[in-house]
Amino acid sequence: MTLEEPPERTLTYGEALREELDLGGTEPPDRSEVLRLALRLGLREAAPDNMETAQKAKQDHATRGL
């Protein structure tokens, strides 16, 4: 994917990444979301244990102030 890709391709990539990551979305994905999702999927594939740890830390941080 390049930054010059047509918007339809960005939409296609974004929807495929959302589906692969079991995420929904109400708005069409933009380039920054596509890149973020691609990075997330790559990390999940390359280092699944690290992703689980990071997700737990994120949840802990979000609920710490409650």
PDB file of N, CA and C in Angstrom:
ATOM      1  N   MET A   1       0.846  -1.169   0.000  1.00  0.00           N
ATOM      2  CA  MET A   1       0.000   0.000   0.000  1.00  0.00           C
ATOM      3  C   MET A   1       0.892   1.234   0.000  1.00  0.00           C
ATOM      4  N   THR A   2       0.545   2.179  -0.792  1.00  0.00           N
ATOM      5  CA  THR A   2       1.262   3.445  -0.807  1.00  0.00           C
ATOM      6  C   THR A   2       0.309   4.550  -0.397  1.00  0.00           C
ATOM      7  N   LEU A   3       0.873   5.687  -0.051  1.00  0.00           N
ATOM      8  CA  LEU A   3       0.031   6.816   0.355  1.00  0.00           C
ATOM      9  C   LEU A   3      -0.801   7.354  -0.799  1.00  0.00           C
ATOM     10  N   GLU A   4      -0.428   6.994  -2.013  1.00  0.00           N
ATOM     11  CA  GLU A   4      -1.165   7.476  -3.177  1.00  0.00           C
ATOM     12  C   GLU A   4      -2.260   6.528  -3.629  1.00  0.00           C
ATOM     13  N   GLU A   5      -2.514   5.470  -2.869  1.00  0.00           N
ATOM     14  CA  GLU A   5      -3.538   4.498  -3.244  1.00  0.00           C
ATOM     15  C   GLU A   5      -4.892   5.200  -3.374  1.00  0.00           C
ATOM     16  N   PRO A   6      -5.717   4.720  -4.289  1.00  0.00           N
ATOM     17  CA  PRO A   6      -7.073   5.279  -4.407  1.00  0.00           C
ATOM     18  C   PRO A   6      -7.889   4.998  -3.140  1.00  0.00           C
ATOM     19  N   PRO A   7      -8.829   5.858  -2.824  1.00  0.00           N
ATOM     20  CA  PRO A   7      -9.644   5.685  -1.612  1.00  0.00           C
ATOM     21  C   PRO A   7     -10.356   4.326  -1.550  1.00  0.00           C
ATOM     22  N   GLU A   8     -10.746   3.787  -2.696  1.00  0.00           N
ATOM     23  CA  GLU A   8     -11.438   2.491  -2.690  1.00  0.00           C
ATOM     24  C   GLU A   8     -10.523   1.399  -2.154  1.00  0.00           C
ATOM     25  N   ARG A   9      -9.254   1.474  -2.502  1.00  0.00           N
ATOM     26  CA  ARG A   9      -8.311   0.457  -2.043  1.00  0.00           C
ATOM     27  C   ARG A   9      -8.070   0.604  -0.541  1.00  0.00           C
ATOM     28  N   THR A  10      -7.983   1.837  -0.064  1.00  0.00           N
ATOM     29  CA  THR A  10      -7.835   2.066   1.377  1.00  0.00           C
ATOM     30  C   THR A  10      -9.024   1.466   2.115  1.00  0.00           C
ATOM     31  N   LEU A  11     -10.216   1.662   1.586  1.00  0.00           N
ATOM     32  CA  LEU A  11     -11.433   1.105   2.176  1.00  0.00           C
ATOM     33  C   LEU A  11     -11.368  -0.424   2.190  1.00  0.00           C
ATOM     34  N   THR A  12     -10.957  -1.018   1.078  1.00  0.00           N
ATOM     35  CA  THR A  12     -10.859  -2.477   0.987  1.00  0.00           C
ATOM     36  C   THR A  12      -9.859  -3.025   1.989  1.00  0.00           C
ATOM     37  N   TYR A  13      -8.673  -2.422   2.063  1.00  0.00           N
ATOM     38  CA  TYR A  13      -7.648  -2.874   3.009  1.00  0.00           C
ATOM     39  C   TYR A  13      -8.142  -2.710   4.447  1.00  0.00           C
ATOM     40  N   GLY A  14      -8.724  -1.563   4.729  1.00  0.00           N
ATOM     41  CA  GLY A  14      -9.185  -1.292   6.087  1.00  0.00           C
ATOM     42  C   GLY A  14     -10.249  -2.272   6.540  1.00  0.00           C
ATOM     43  N   GLU A  15     -11.206  -2.551   5.677  1.00  0.00           N
ATOM     44  CA  GLU A  15     -12.265  -3.495   6.042  1.00  0.00           C
ATOM     45  C   GLU A  15     -11.709  -4.897   6.233  1.00  0.00           C
ATOM     46  N   ALA A  16     -10.760  -5.296   5.394  1.00  0.00           N
ATOM     47  CA  ALA A  16     -10.145  -6.623   5.536  1.00  0.00           C
ATOM     48  C   ALA A  16      -9.371  -6.727   6.847  1.00  0.00           C
ATOM     49  N   LEU A  17      -8.642  -5.675   7.195  1.00  0.00           N
ATOM     50  CA  LEU A  17      -7.890  -5.674   8.455  1.00  0.00           C
ATOM     51  C   LEU A  17      -8.832  -5.695   9.650  1.00  0.00           C
ATOM     52  N   ARG A  18      -9.895  -4.909   9.599  1.00  0.00           N
ATOM     53  CA  ARG A  18     -10.874  -4.924  10.689  1.00  0.00           C
ATOM     54  C   ARG A  18     -11.454  -6.316  10.872  1.00  0.00           C
ATOM     55  N   GLU A  19     -11.782  -6.960   9.773  1.00  0.00           N
ATOM     56  CA  GLU A  19     -12.353  -8.302   9.845  1.00  0.00           C
ATOM     57  C   GLU A  19     -11.346  -9.289  10.436  1.00  0.00           C
ATOM     58  N   GLU A  20     -10.110  -9.221   9.984  1.00  0.00           N
ATOM     59  CA  GLU A  20      -9.072 -10.124  10.483  1.00  0.00           C
ATOM     60  C   GLU A  20      -8.831  -9.940  11.981  1.00  0.00           C
ATOM     61  N   LEU A  21      -8.964  -8.711  12.457  1.00  0.00           N
ATOM     62  CA  LEU A  21      -8.736  -8.404  13.864  1.00  0.00           C
ATOM     63  C   LEU A  21     -10.024  -8.448  14.693  1.00  0.00           C
ATOM     64  N   ASP A  22     -11.122  -8.846  14.075  1.00  0.00           N
ATOM     65  CA  ASP A  22     -12.435  -8.914  14.745  1.00  0.00           C
ATOM     66  C   ASP A  22     -12.831  -7.570  15.332  1.00  0.00           C
ATOM     67  N   LEU A  23     -12.665  -6.526  14.552  1.00  0.00           N
ATOM     68  CA  LEU A  23     -13.034  -5.172  14.967  1.00  0.00           C
ATOM     69  C   LEU A  23     -14.145  -4.660  14.071  1.00  0.00           C
ATOM     70  N   GLY A  24     -14.963  -3.837  14.616  1.00  0.00           N
ATOM     71  CA  GLY A  24     -15.995  -3.192  13.824  1.00  0.00           C
ATOM     72  C   GLY A  24     -15.603  -1.761  13.559  1.00  0.00           C
ATOM     73  N   GLY A  25     -16.447  -1.075  12.894  1.00  0.00           N
ATOM     74  CA  GLY A  25     -16.222   0.338  12.644  1.00  0.00           C
ATOM     75  C   GLY A  25     -17.449   0.935  12.000  1.00  0.00           C
ATOM     76  N   THR A  26     -17.757   2.147  12.384  1.00  0.00           N
ATOM     77  CA  THR A  26     -18.927   2.802  11.810  1.00  0.00           C
ATOM     78  C   THR A  26     -18.548   3.745  10.685  1.00  0.00           C
ATOM     79  N   GLU A  27     -17.307   4.196  10.699  1.00  0.00           N
ATOM     80  CA  GLU A  27     -16.827   5.119   9.674  1.00  0.00           C
ATOM     81  C   GLU A  27     -15.900   4.379   8.719  1.00  0.00           C
ATOM     82  N   PRO A  28     -15.814   4.827   7.484  1.00  0.00           N
ATOM     83  CA  PRO A  28     -14.849   4.213   6.571  1.00  0.00           C
ATOM     84  C   PRO A  28     -13.428   4.425   7.104  1.00  0.00           C
ATOM     85  N   PRO A  29     -12.584   3.416   6.991  1.00  0.00           N
ATOM     86  CA  PRO A  29     -11.217   3.565   7.498  1.00  0.00           C
ATOM     87  C   PRO A  29     -10.423   4.557   6.659  1.00  0.00           C
ATOM     88  N   ASP A  30      -9.591   5.359   7.337  1.00  0.00           N
ATOM     89  CA  ASP A  30      -8.701   6.253   6.612  1.00  0.00           C
ATOM     90  C   ASP A  30      -7.303   5.634   6.601  1.00  0.00           C
ATOM     91  N   ARG A  31      -6.374   6.292   5.946  1.00  0.00           N
ATOM     92  CA  ARG A  31      -5.026   5.735   5.811  1.00  0.00           C
ATOM     93  C   ARG A  31      -4.362   5.496   7.160  1.00  0.00           C
ATOM     94  N   SER A  32      -4.537   6.418   8.098  1.00  0.00           N
ATOM     95  CA  SER A  32      -3.884   6.236   9.394  1.00  0.00           C
ATOM     96  C   SER A  32      -4.444   5.021  10.126  1.00  0.00           C
ATOM     97  N   GLU A  33      -5.742   4.784  10.012  1.00  0.00           N
ATOM     98  CA  GLU A  33      -6.317   3.596  10.642  1.00  0.00           C
ATOM     99  C   GLU A  33      -5.808   2.333   9.964  1.00  0.00           C
ATOM    100  N   VAL A  34      -5.722   2.335   8.649  1.00  0.00           N
ATOM    101  CA  VAL A  34      -5.225   1.171   7.923  1.00  0.00           C
ATOM    102  C   VAL A  34      -3.798   0.848   8.365  1.00  0.00           C
ATOM    103  N   LEU A  35      -2.972   1.853   8.478  1.00  0.00           N
ATOM    104  CA  LEU A  35      -1.597   1.619   8.928  1.00  0.00           C
ATOM    105  C   LEU A  35      -1.558   1.107  10.362  1.00  0.00           C
ATOM    106  N   ARG A  36      -2.375   1.678  11.226  1.00  0.00           N
ATOM    107  CA  ARG A  36      -2.442   1.249  12.626  1.00  0.00           C
ATOM    108  C   ARG A  36      -2.897  -0.213  12.721  1.00  0.00           C
ATOM    109  N   LEU A  37      -3.921  -0.564  11.947  1.00  0.00           N
ATOM    110  CA  LEU A  37      -4.424  -1.932  11.962  1.00  0.00           C
ATOM    111  C   LEU A  37      -3.409  -2.908  11.391  1.00  0.00           C
ATOM    112  N   ALA A  38      -2.713  -2.501  10.332  1.00  0.00           N
ATOM    113  CA  ALA A  38      -1.686  -3.362   9.745  1.00  0.00           C
ATOM    114  C   ALA A  38      -0.562  -3.620  10.741  1.00  0.00           C
ATOM    115  N   LEU A  39      -0.167  -2.597  11.469  1.00  0.00           N
ATOM    116  CA  LEU A  39       0.863  -2.754  12.489  1.00  0.00           C
ATOM    117  C   LEU A  39       0.377  -3.689  13.591  1.00  0.00           C
ATOM    118  N   ARG A  40      -0.839  -3.501  14.012  1.00  0.00           N
ATOM    119  CA  ARG A  40      -1.410  -4.341  15.067  1.00  0.00           C
ATOM    120  C   ARG A  40      -1.470  -5.808  14.638  1.00  0.00           C
ATOM    121  N   LEU A  41      -1.906  -6.053  13.398  1.00  0.00           N
ATOM    122  CA  LEU A  41      -1.972  -7.413  12.892  1.00  0.00           C
ATOM    123  C   LEU A  41      -0.571  -8.011  12.785  1.00  0.00           C
ATOM    124  N   GLY A  42       0.374  -7.237  12.305  1.00  0.00           N
ATOM    125  CA  GLY A  42       1.745  -7.723  12.201  1.00  0.00           C
ATOM    126  C   GLY A  42       2.325  -8.080  13.550  1.00  0.00           C
ATOM    127  N   LEU A  43       2.103  -7.248  14.547  1.00  0.00           N
ATOM    128  CA  LEU A  43       2.587  -7.547  15.896  1.00  0.00           C
ATOM    129  C   LEU A  43       1.891  -8.777  16.468  1.00  0.00           C
ATOM    130  N   ARG A  44       0.613  -8.888  16.202  1.00  0.00           N
ATOM    131  CA  ARG A  44      -0.126 -10.054  16.698  1.00  0.00           C
ATOM    132  C   ARG A  44       0.431 -11.344  16.102  1.00  0.00           C
ATOM    133  N   GLU A  45       0.772 -11.294  14.825  1.00  0.00           N
ATOM    134  CA  GLU A  45       1.309 -12.478  14.163  1.00  0.00           C
ATOM    135  C   GLU A  45       2.739 -12.774  14.599  1.00  0.00           C
ATOM    136  N   ALA A  46       3.538 -11.740  14.762  1.00  0.00           N
ATOM    137  CA  ALA A  46       4.958 -11.925  15.078  1.00  0.00           C
ATOM    138  C   ALA A  46       5.206 -12.201  16.551  1.00  0.00           C
ATOM    139  N   ALA A  47       4.419 -11.599  17.412  1.00  0.00           N
ATOM    140  CA  ALA A  47       4.661 -11.720  18.856  1.00  0.00           C
ATOM    141  C   ALA A  47       3.336 -11.765  19.606  1.00  0.00           C
ATOM    142  N   PRO A  48       2.597 -12.847  19.466  1.00  0.00           N
ATOM    143  CA  PRO A  48       1.263 -12.909  20.081  1.00  0.00           C
ATOM    144  C   PRO A  48       1.285 -12.753  21.600  1.00  0.00           C
ATOM    145  N   ASP A  49       2.304 -13.275  22.274  1.00  0.00           N
ATOM    146  CA  ASP A  49       2.369 -13.135  23.730  1.00  0.00           C
ATOM    147  C   ASP A  49       2.523 -11.680  24.143  1.00  0.00           C
ATOM    148  N   ASN A  50       3.329 -10.939  23.397  1.00  0.00           N
ATOM    149  CA  ASN A  50       3.520  -9.521  23.700  1.00  0.00           C
ATOM    150  C   ASN A  50       2.239  -8.738  23.476  1.00  0.00           C
ATOM    151  N   MET A  51       1.469  -9.084  22.471  1.00  0.00           N
ATOM    152  CA  MET A  51       0.215  -8.381  22.212  1.00  0.00           C
ATOM    153  C   MET A  51      -0.780  -8.620  23.340  1.00  0.00           C
ATOM    154  N   GLU A  52      -0.845  -9.844  23.847  1.00  0.00           N
ATOM    155  CA  GLU A  52      -1.754 -10.132  24.949  1.00  0.00           C
ATOM    156  C   GLU A  52      -1.362  -9.334  26.187  1.00  0.00           C
ATOM    157  N   THR A  53      -0.072  -9.255  26.456  1.00  0.00           N
ATOM    158  CA  THR A  53       0.423  -8.491  27.603  1.00  0.00           C
ATOM    159  C   THR A  53       0.089  -7.010  27.438  1.00  0.00           C
ATOM    160  N   ALA A  54       0.283  -6.483  26.241  1.00  0.00           N
ATOM    161  CA  ALA A  54       0.001  -5.072  25.972  1.00  0.00           C
ATOM    162  C   ALA A  54      -1.493  -4.777  26.114  1.00  0.00           C
ATOM    163  N   GLN A  55      -2.341  -5.667  25.637  1.00  0.00           N
ATOM    164  CA  GLN A  55      -3.781  -5.458  25.757  1.00  0.00           C
ATOM    165  C   GLN A  55      -4.228  -5.486  27.219  1.00  0.00           C
ATOM    166  N   LYS A  56      -3.654  -6.398  28.005  1.00  0.00           N
ATOM    167  CA  LYS A  56      -3.992  -6.451  29.429  1.00  0.00           C
ATOM    168  C   LYS A  56      -3.541  -5.183  30.140  1.00  0.00           C
ATOM    169  N   ALA A  57      -2.342  -4.706  29.807  1.00  0.00           N
ATOM    170  CA  ALA A  57      -1.843  -3.467  30.421  1.00  0.00           C
ATOM    171  C   ALA A  57      -2.741  -2.284  30.052  1.00  0.00           C
ATOM    172  N   LYS A  58      -3.197  -2.246  28.830  1.00  0.00           N
ATOM    173  CA  LYS A  58      -4.092  -1.170  28.392  1.00  0.00           C
ATOM    174  C   LYS A  58      -5.411  -1.216  29.167  1.00  0.00           C
ATOM    175  N   GLN A  59      -5.961  -2.408  29.348  1.00  0.00           N
ATOM    176  CA  GLN A  59      -7.206  -2.557  30.099  1.00  0.00           C
ATOM    177  C   GLN A  59      -6.999  -2.168  31.566  1.00  0.00           C
ATOM    178  N   ASP A  60      -5.888  -2.603  32.136  1.00  0.00           N
ATOM    179  CA  ASP A  60      -5.586  -2.252  33.534  1.00  0.00           C
ATOM    180  C   ASP A  60      -5.476  -0.741  33.699  1.00  0.00           C
ATOM    181  N   HIS A  61      -4.815  -0.093  32.771  1.00  0.00           N
ATOM    182  CA  HIS A  61      -4.641   1.353  32.838  1.00  0.00           C
ATOM    183  C   HIS A  61      -5.987   2.071  32.707  1.00  0.00           C
ATOM    184  N   ALA A  62      -6.841   1.571  31.817  1.00  0.00           N
ATOM    185  CA  ALA A  62      -8.144   2.197  31.600  1.00  0.00           C
ATOM    186  C   ALA A  62      -9.056   2.076  32.813  1.00  0.00           C
ATOM    187  N   THR A  63      -8.924   0.982  33.567  1.00  0.00           N
ATOM    188  CA  THR A  63      -9.818   0.779  34.704  1.00  0.00           C
ATOM    189  C   THR A  63      -9.209   1.212  36.028  1.00  0.00           C
ATOM    190  N   ARG A  64      -7.962   1.626  36.038  1.00  0.00           N
ATOM    191  CA  ARG A  64      -7.287   2.003  37.282  1.00  0.00           C
ATOM    192  C   ARG A  64      -7.982   3.159  37.978  1.00  0.00           C
ATOM    193  N   GLY A  65      -8.470   4.137  37.245  1.00  0.00           N
ATOM    194  CA  GLY A  65      -9.085   5.309  37.858  1.00  0.00           C
ATOM    195  C   GLY A  65     -10.548   5.149  38.219  1.00  0.00           C
ATOM    196  N   LEU A  66     -11.126   4.000  37.922  1.00  0.00           N
ATOM    197  CA  LEU A  66     -12.557   3.801  38.194  1.00  0.00           C
ATOM    198  C   LEU A  66     -12.839   3.455  39.622  1.00  0.00           C
TER     199      LEU A  66
END
